[in-house]
CSV table of C-alpha atoms in Angstrom, one decimal:
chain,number,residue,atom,x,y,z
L,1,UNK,CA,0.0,0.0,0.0
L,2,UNK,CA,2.8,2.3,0.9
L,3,UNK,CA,4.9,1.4,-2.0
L,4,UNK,CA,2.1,2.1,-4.5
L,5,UNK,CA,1.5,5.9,-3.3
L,6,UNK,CA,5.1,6.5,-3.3
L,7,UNK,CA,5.4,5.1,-6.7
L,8,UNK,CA,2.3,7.0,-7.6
L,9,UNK,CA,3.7,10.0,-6.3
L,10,UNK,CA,7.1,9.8,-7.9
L,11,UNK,CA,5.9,9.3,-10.9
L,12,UNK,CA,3.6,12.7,-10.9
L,13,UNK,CA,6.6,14.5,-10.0
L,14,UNK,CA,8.7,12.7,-13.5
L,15,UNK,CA,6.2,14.1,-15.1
L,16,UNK,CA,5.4,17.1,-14.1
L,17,UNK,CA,9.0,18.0,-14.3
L,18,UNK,CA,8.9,16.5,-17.9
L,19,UNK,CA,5.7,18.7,-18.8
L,20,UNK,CA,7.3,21.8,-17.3
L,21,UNK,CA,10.7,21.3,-19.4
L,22,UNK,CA,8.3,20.8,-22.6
L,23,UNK,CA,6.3,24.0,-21.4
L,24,UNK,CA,9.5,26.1,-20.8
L,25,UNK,CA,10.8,25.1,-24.7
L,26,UNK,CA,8.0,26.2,-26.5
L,27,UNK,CA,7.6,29.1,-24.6
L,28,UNK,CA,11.0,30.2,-26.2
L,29,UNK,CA,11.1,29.1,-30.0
L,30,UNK,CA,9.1,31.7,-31.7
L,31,UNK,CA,7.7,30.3,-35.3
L,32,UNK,CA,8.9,32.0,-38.2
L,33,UNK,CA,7.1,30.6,-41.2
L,34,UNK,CA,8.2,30.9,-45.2
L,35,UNK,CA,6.1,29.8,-47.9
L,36,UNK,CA,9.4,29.4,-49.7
L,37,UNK,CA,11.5,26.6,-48.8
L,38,UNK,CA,14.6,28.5,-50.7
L,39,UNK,CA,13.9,31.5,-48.5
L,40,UNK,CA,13.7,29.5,-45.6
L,41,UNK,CA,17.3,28.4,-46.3
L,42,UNK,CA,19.2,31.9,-46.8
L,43,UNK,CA,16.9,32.6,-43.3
L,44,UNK,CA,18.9,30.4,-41.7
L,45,UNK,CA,21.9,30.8,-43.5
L,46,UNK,CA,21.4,34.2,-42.1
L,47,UNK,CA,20.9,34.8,-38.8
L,48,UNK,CA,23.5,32.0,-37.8
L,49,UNK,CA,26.1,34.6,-39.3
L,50,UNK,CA,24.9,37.5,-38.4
L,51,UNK,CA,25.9,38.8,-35.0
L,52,UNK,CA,23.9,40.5,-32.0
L,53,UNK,CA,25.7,43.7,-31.7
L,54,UNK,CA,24.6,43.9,-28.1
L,55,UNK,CA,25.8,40.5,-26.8
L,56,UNK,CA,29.2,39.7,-26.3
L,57,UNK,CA,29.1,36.8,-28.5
L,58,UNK,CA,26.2,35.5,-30.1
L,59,UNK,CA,24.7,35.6,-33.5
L,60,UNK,CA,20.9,36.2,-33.7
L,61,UNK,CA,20.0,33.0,-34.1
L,62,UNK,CA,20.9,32.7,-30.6
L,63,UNK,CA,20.3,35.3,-28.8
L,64,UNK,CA,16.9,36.7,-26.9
L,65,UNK,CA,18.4,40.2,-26.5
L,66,UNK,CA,15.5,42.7,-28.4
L,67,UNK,CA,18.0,43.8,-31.0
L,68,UNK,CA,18.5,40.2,-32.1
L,69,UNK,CA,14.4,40.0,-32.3
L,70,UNK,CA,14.6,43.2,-34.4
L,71,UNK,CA,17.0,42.0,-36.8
L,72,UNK,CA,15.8,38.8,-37.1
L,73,UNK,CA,12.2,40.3,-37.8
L,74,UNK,CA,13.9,42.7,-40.2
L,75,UNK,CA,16.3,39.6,-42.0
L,76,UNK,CA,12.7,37.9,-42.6
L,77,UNK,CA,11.1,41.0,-44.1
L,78,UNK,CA,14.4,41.3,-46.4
L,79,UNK,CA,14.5,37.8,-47.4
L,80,UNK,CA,11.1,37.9,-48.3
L,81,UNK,CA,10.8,40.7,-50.1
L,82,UNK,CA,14.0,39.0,-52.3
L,83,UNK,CA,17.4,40.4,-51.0
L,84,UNK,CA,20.5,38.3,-51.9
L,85,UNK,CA,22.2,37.4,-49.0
L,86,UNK,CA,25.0,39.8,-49.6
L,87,UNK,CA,22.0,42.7,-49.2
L,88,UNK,CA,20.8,41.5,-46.3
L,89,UNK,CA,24.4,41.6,-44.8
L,90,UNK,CA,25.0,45.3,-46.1
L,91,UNK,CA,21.9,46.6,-44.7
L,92,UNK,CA,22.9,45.3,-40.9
L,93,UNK,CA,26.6,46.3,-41.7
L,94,UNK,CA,25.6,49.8,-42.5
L,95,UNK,CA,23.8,49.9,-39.3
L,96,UNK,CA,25.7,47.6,-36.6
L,97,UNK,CA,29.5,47.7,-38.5
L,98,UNK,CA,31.6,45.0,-39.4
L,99,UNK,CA,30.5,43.8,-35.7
L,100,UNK,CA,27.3,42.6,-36.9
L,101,UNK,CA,29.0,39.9,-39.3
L,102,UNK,CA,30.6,36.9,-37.9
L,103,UNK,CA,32.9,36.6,-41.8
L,104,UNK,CA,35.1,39.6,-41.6
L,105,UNK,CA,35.9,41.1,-44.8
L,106,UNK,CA,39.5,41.1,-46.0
L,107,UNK,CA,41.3,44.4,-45.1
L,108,UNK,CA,44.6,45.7,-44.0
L,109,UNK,CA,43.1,44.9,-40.2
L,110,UNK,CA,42.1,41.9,-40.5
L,111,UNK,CA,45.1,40.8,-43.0
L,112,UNK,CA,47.4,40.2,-39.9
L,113,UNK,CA,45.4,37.5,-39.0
L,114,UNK,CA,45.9,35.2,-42.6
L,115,UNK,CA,49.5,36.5,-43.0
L,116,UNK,CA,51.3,36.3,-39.2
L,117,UNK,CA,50.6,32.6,-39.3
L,118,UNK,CA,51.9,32.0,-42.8
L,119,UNK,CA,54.8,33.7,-42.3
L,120,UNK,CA,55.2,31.9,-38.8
L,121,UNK,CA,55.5,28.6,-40.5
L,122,UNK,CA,57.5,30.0,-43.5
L,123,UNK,CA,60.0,30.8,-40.7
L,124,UNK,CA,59.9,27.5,-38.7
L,125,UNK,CA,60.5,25.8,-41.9
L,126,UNK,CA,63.5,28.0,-42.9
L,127,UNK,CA,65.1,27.6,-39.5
L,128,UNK,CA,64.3,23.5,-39.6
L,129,UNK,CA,66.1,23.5,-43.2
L,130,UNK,CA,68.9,25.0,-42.0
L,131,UNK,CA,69.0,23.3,-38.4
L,132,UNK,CA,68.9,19.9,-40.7
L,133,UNK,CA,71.5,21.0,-43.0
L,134,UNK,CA,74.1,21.7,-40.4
L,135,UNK,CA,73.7,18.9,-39.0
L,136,UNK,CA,74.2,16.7,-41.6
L,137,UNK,CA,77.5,18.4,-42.3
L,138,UNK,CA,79.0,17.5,-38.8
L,139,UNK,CA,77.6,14.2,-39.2
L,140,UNK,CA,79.2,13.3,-42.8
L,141,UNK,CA,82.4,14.9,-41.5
L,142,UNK,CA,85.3,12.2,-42.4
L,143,UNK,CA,87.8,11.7,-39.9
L,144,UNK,CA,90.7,12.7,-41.8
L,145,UNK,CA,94.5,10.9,-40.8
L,146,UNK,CA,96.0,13.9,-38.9
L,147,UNK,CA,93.0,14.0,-36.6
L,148,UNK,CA,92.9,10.2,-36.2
L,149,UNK,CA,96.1,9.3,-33.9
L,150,UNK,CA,94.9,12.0,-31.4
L,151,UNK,CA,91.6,10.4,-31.4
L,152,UNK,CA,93.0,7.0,-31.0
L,153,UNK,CA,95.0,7.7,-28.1
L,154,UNK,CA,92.1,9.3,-26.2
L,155,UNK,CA,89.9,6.6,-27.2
L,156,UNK,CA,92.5,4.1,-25.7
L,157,UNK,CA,92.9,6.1,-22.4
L,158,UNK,CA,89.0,6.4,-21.6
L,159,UNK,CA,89.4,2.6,-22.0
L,160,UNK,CA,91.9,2.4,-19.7
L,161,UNK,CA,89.8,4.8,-17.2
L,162,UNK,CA,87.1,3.1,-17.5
L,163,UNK,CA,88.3,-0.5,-17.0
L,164,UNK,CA,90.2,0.4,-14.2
L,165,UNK,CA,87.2,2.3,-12.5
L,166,UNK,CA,85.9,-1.7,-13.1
L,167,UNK,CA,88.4,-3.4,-11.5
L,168,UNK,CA,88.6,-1.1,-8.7
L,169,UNK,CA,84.6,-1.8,-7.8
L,170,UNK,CA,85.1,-5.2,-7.9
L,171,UNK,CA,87.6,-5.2,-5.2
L,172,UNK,CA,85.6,-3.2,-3.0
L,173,UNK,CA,82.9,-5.2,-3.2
L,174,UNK,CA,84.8,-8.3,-2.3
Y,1,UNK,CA,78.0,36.0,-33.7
Y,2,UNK,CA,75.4,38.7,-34.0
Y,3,UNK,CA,72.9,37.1,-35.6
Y,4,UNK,CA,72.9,34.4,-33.0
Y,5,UNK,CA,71.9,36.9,-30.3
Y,6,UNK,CA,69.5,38.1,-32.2
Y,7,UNK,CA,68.0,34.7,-33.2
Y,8,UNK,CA,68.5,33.8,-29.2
Y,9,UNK,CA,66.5,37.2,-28.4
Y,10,UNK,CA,63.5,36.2,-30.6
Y,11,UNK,CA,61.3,34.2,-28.9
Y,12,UNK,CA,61.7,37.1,-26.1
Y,13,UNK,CA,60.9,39.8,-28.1
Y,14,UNK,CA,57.5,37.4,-29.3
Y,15,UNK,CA,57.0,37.1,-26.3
Y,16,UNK,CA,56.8,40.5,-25.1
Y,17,UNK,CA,55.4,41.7,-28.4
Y,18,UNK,CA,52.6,39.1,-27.3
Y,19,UNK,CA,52.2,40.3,-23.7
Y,20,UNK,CA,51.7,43.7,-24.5
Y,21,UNK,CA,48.8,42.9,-27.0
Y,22,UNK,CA,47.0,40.5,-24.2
Y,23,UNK,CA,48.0,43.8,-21.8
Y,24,UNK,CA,45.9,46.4,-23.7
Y,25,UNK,CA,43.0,43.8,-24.5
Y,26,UNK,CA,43.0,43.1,-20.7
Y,27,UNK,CA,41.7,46.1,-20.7
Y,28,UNK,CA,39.8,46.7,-23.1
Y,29,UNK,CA,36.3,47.5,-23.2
Y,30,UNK,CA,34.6,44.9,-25.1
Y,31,UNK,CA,31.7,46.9,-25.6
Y,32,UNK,CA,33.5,49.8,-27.0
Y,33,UNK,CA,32.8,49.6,-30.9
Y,34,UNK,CA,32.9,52.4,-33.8
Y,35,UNK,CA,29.3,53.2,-34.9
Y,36,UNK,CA,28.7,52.1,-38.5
Y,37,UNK,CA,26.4,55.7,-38.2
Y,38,UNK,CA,28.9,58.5,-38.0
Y,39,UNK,CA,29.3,61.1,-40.8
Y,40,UNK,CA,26.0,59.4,-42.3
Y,41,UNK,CA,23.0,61.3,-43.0
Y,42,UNK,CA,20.2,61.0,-40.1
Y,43,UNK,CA,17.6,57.9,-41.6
Y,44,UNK,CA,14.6,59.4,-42.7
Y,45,UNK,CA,11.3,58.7,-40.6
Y,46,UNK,CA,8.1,59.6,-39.7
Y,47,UNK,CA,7.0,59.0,-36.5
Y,48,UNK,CA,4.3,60.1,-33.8
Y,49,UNK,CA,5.1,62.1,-30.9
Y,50,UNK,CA,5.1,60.0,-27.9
Y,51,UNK,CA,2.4,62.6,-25.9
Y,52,UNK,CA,0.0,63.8,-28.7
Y,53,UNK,CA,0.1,61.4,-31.5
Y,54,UNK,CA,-1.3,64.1,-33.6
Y,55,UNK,CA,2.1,65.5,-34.1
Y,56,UNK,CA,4.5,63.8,-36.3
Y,57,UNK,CA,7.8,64.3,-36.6
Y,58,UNK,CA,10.6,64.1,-39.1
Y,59,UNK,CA,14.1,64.7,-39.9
Y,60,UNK,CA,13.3,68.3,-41.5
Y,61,UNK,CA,11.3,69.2,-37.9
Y,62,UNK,CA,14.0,67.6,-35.8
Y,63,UNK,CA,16.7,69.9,-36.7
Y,64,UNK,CA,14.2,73.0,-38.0
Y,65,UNK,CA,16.1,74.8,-34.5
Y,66,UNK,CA,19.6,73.6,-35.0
Y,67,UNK,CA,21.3,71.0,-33.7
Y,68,UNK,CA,20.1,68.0,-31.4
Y,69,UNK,CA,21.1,65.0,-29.0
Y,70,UNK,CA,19.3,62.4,-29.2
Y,71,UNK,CA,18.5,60.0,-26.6
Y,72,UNK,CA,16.8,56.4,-26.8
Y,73,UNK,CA,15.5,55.9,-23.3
Y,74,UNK,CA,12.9,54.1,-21.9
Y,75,UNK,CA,11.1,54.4,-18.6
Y,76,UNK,CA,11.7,49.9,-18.2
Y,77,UNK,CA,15.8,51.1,-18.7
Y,78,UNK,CA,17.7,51.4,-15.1
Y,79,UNK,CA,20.7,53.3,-16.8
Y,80,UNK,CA,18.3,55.8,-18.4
Y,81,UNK,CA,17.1,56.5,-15.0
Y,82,UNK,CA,20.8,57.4,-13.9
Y,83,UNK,CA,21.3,59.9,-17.0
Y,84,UNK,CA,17.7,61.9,-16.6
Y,85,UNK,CA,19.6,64.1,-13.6
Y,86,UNK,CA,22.4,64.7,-16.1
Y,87,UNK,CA,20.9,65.6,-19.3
Y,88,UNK,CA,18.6,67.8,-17.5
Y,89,UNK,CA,21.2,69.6,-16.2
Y,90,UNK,CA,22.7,70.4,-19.7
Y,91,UNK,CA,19.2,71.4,-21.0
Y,92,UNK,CA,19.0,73.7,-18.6
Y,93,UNK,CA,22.5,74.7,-17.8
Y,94,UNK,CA,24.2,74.9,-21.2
Y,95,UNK,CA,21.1,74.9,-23.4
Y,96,UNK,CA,21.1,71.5,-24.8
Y,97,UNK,CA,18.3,70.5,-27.3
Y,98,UNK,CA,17.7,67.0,-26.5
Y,99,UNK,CA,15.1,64.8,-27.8
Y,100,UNK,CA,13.9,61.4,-26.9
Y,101,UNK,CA,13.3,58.2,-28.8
Y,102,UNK,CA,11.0,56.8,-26.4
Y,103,UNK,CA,12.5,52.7,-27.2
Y,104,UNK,CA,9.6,50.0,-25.6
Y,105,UNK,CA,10.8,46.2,-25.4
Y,106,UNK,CA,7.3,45.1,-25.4
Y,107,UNK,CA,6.0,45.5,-28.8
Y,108,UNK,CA,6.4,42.8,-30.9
Y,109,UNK,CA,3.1,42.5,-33.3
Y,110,UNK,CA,4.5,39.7,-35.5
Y,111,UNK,CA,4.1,37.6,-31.5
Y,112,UNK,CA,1.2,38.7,-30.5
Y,113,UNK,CA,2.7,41.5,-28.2
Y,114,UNK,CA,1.5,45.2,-28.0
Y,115,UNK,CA,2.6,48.1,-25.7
Y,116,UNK,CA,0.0,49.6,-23.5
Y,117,UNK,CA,0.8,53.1,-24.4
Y,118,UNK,CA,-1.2,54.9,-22.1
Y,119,UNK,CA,0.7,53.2,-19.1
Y,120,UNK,CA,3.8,54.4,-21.0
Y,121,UNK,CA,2.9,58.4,-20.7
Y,122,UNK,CA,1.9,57.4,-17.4
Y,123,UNK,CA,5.3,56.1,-16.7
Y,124,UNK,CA,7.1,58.6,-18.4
Y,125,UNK,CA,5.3,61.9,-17.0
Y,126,UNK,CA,6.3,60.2,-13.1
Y,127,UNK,CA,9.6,59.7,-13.9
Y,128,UNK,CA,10.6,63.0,-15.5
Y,129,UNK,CA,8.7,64.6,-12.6
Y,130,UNK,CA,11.1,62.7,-10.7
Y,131,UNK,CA,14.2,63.2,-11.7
Y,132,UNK,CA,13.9,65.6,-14.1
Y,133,UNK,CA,12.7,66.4,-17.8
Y,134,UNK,CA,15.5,66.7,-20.5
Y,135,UNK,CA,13.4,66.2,-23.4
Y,136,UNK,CA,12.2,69.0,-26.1
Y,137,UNK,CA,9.6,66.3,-27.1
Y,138,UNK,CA,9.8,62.5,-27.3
Y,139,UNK,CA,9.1,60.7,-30.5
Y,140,UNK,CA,8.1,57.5,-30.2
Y,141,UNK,CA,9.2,54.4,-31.6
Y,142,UNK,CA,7.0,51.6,-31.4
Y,143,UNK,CA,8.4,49.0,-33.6
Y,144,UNK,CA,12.2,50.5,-33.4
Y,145,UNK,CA,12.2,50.7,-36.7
Y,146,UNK,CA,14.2,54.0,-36.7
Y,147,UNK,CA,16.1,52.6,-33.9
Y,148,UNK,CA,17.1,49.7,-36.2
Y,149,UNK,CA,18.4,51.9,-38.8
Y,150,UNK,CA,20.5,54.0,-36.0
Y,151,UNK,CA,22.4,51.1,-34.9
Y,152,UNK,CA,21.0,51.3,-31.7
Y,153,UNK,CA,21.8,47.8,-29.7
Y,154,UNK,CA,19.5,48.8,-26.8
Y,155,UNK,CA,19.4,51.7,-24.1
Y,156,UNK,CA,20.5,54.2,-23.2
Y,157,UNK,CA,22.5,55.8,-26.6
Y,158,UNK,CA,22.9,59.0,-28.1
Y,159,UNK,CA,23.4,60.9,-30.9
Y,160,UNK,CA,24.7,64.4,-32.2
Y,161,UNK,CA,22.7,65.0,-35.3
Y,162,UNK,CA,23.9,68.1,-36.5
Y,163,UNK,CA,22.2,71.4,-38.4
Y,164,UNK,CA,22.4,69.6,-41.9
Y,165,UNK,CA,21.2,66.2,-40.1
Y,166,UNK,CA,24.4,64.5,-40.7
Y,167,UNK,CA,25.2,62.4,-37.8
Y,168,UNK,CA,28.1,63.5,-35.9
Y,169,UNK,CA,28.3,60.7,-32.6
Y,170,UNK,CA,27.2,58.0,-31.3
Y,171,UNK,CA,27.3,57.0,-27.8
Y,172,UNK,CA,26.3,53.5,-26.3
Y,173,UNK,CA,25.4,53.7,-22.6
Y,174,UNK,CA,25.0,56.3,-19.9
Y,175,UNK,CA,26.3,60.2,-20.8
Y,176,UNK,CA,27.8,61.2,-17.6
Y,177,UNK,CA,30.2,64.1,-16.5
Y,178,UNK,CA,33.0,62.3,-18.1
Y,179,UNK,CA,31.3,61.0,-21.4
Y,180,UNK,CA,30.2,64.4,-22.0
Y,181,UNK,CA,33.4,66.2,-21.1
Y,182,UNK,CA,35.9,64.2,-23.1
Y,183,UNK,CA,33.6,62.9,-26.1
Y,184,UNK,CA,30.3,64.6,-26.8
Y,185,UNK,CA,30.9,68.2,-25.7
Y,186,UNK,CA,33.7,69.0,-28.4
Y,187,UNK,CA,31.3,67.5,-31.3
Y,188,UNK,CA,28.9,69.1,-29.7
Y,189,UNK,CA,30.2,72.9,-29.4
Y,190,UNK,CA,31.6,72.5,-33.1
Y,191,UNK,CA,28.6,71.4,-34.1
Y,192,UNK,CA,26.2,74.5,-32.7
């Protein structure tokens, strides 16, 4: 008897909760309706890359700020009436700035950003050539005869060190 | 030699290169951003006045006596509240025409929402009894359509709109002593 009503109760409280969170998400998608399925598209297209201009970082697609509500409202009416997408951008840009577009155009600004990298790697690869081509010098470097005796005899006496430091281990171990 | 100091000294000189950019975006106000508006003709509109909604008003009306601020405000905005003390004090002080886009978050036909504009005089004739009335007139907005075409991201803003209605600044946020002082005061004096 007991286990029923708790059962009972739980599960009103599952669903309640799960009727709340169904509430709460329609309460927050607005519908915006296109008898064009093309329009519907560059819609989209749209207010995923355009920005709010008064959130931090967030296009309009995402955002609940009024502004974002405005544009999107306006974005519709443009589509609609026919604007290209590239009108649709220049009419918020003329308004908000570049701000209002996540693809920044290509300018002397915004060049820095496409050219400091390229010429980062440029660099590392120069300085690897060259690191590699040193190297390989020292490495083919033939031991010519002159140099050979000297580096023979100091061979020989790190043997010599190095055998004795052996022997001399052993012993104090014993 | 040489060129191996210098080579050694690179990744230093990155590096501080690097730390003073992070530096001076530390801070950095992200909100700060160049209006898209300035030097622009004022958009054309025509609008009721937010009191008698007989009158309507225009660009050719707005700067008929020379030039204006003007102030998107709303009664719902906490800043705005802050700024009524100020601009009243340059109205009356300094002479400063100022005129308010009255800017309501509410309407929104396309959803089913409308404005209850009576409420909104009622609103606005307590508040500048309160804390004082900067405004010549107030135009009023409804769907922020002008707003929209001024760029405006929310409130408060301003704007200098000078004798020929070219747009001369743009301000996002509160005009204070220190806003007006260093930014809107020179535009403002060149442009009367």
């Amino acid at each position: 008897m007991k286990l029923t009503t708790l059962l009972n109760s739980a599960r009103v409280a599952v669903l309640s909760v799960i009727f709340m969170m169904s509430f709460n998400s329609s309460a927050t998608e607005e519908q915006t309706q296109f008898s064009d399925p093309v329009q519907k598209e560059l819609y989209i297209d749209l207010v995923k890359e355009l920005r709010c201009p008064k959130c931090q970082n967030q296009n309009i697609a995402d955002s609940n700020a009024v502004v974002a509500k405005d544009m999107r409202a306006k974005t519709k009416e443009l589509v609609e009436s026919g604007q290209t997408k590239e009108q649709v951008i220049d009419y918020m840009v003329a308004r908000y700035g570049q701000f209002a577009h996540y693809q920044p155009p290509l300018n002397m600004a915004t060049a820095m950003l496409w050219l400091l990298p390229i010429l980062f790697i440029t660099f590392a690869v120069f300085l690897l050539i060259k690191r590699s081509r040193a190297g390989a010098i020292e490495t083919s470097n033939v031991i010519d005869s002159s140099n050979a005796q000297t580096l023979d005899k100091e061979l020989d006496a790190l043997l010599a060190k190095s055998s004795q430091r052996q022997k001399n281990q052993s012993e104090g171990e014993n | 030699m040489n060129n191996r100091i210098t080579m050694a000294a690179l990744p230093l000189i990155v590096f501080v290169v690097l730390l003073g950019f992070l530096l001076k975006g530390l801070f950095s106000d992200p909100r700060e951003r160049d209006s898209a508006l300035i030097g622009k003709p004022m958009p054309e509109f025509v609008l009721p006045d937010l009191m008698s909604p007989s009158v309507q008003h225009k660009v050719e009306t707005l700067i008929a006596d020379g030039p204006v601020i003007l102030n998107v405000w709303g009664t719902w905005c906490v800043t705005c509240q802050y700024e009524l003390p100020y601009l009243t004090k340059l109205r009356n002080e300094y002479g400063v025409r100022i005129v308010g886009i009255y800017y309501d978050q509410n309407h929104a036909p396309e959803f089913g929402q409308f404005s209850d504009i009576p409420k909104i005089r009622i609103d606005v004739k307590e508040m500048v009894a309160r804390l004082g009335n900067p405004y010549q007139y107030n135009i009023l907005d409804l769907d922020r359509n002008l707003s929209l075409n001024l760029g405006v991201t929310g409130a408060p803003e301003s704007f200098i709109v000078d004798s020929q209605g070219i747009i001369r600044a743009h301000h996002m946020g509160d005009v204070n002593e220190r806003v007006w002082r260093t930014y809107l005061a020179p535009i403002w004096n060149e442009a009367k």
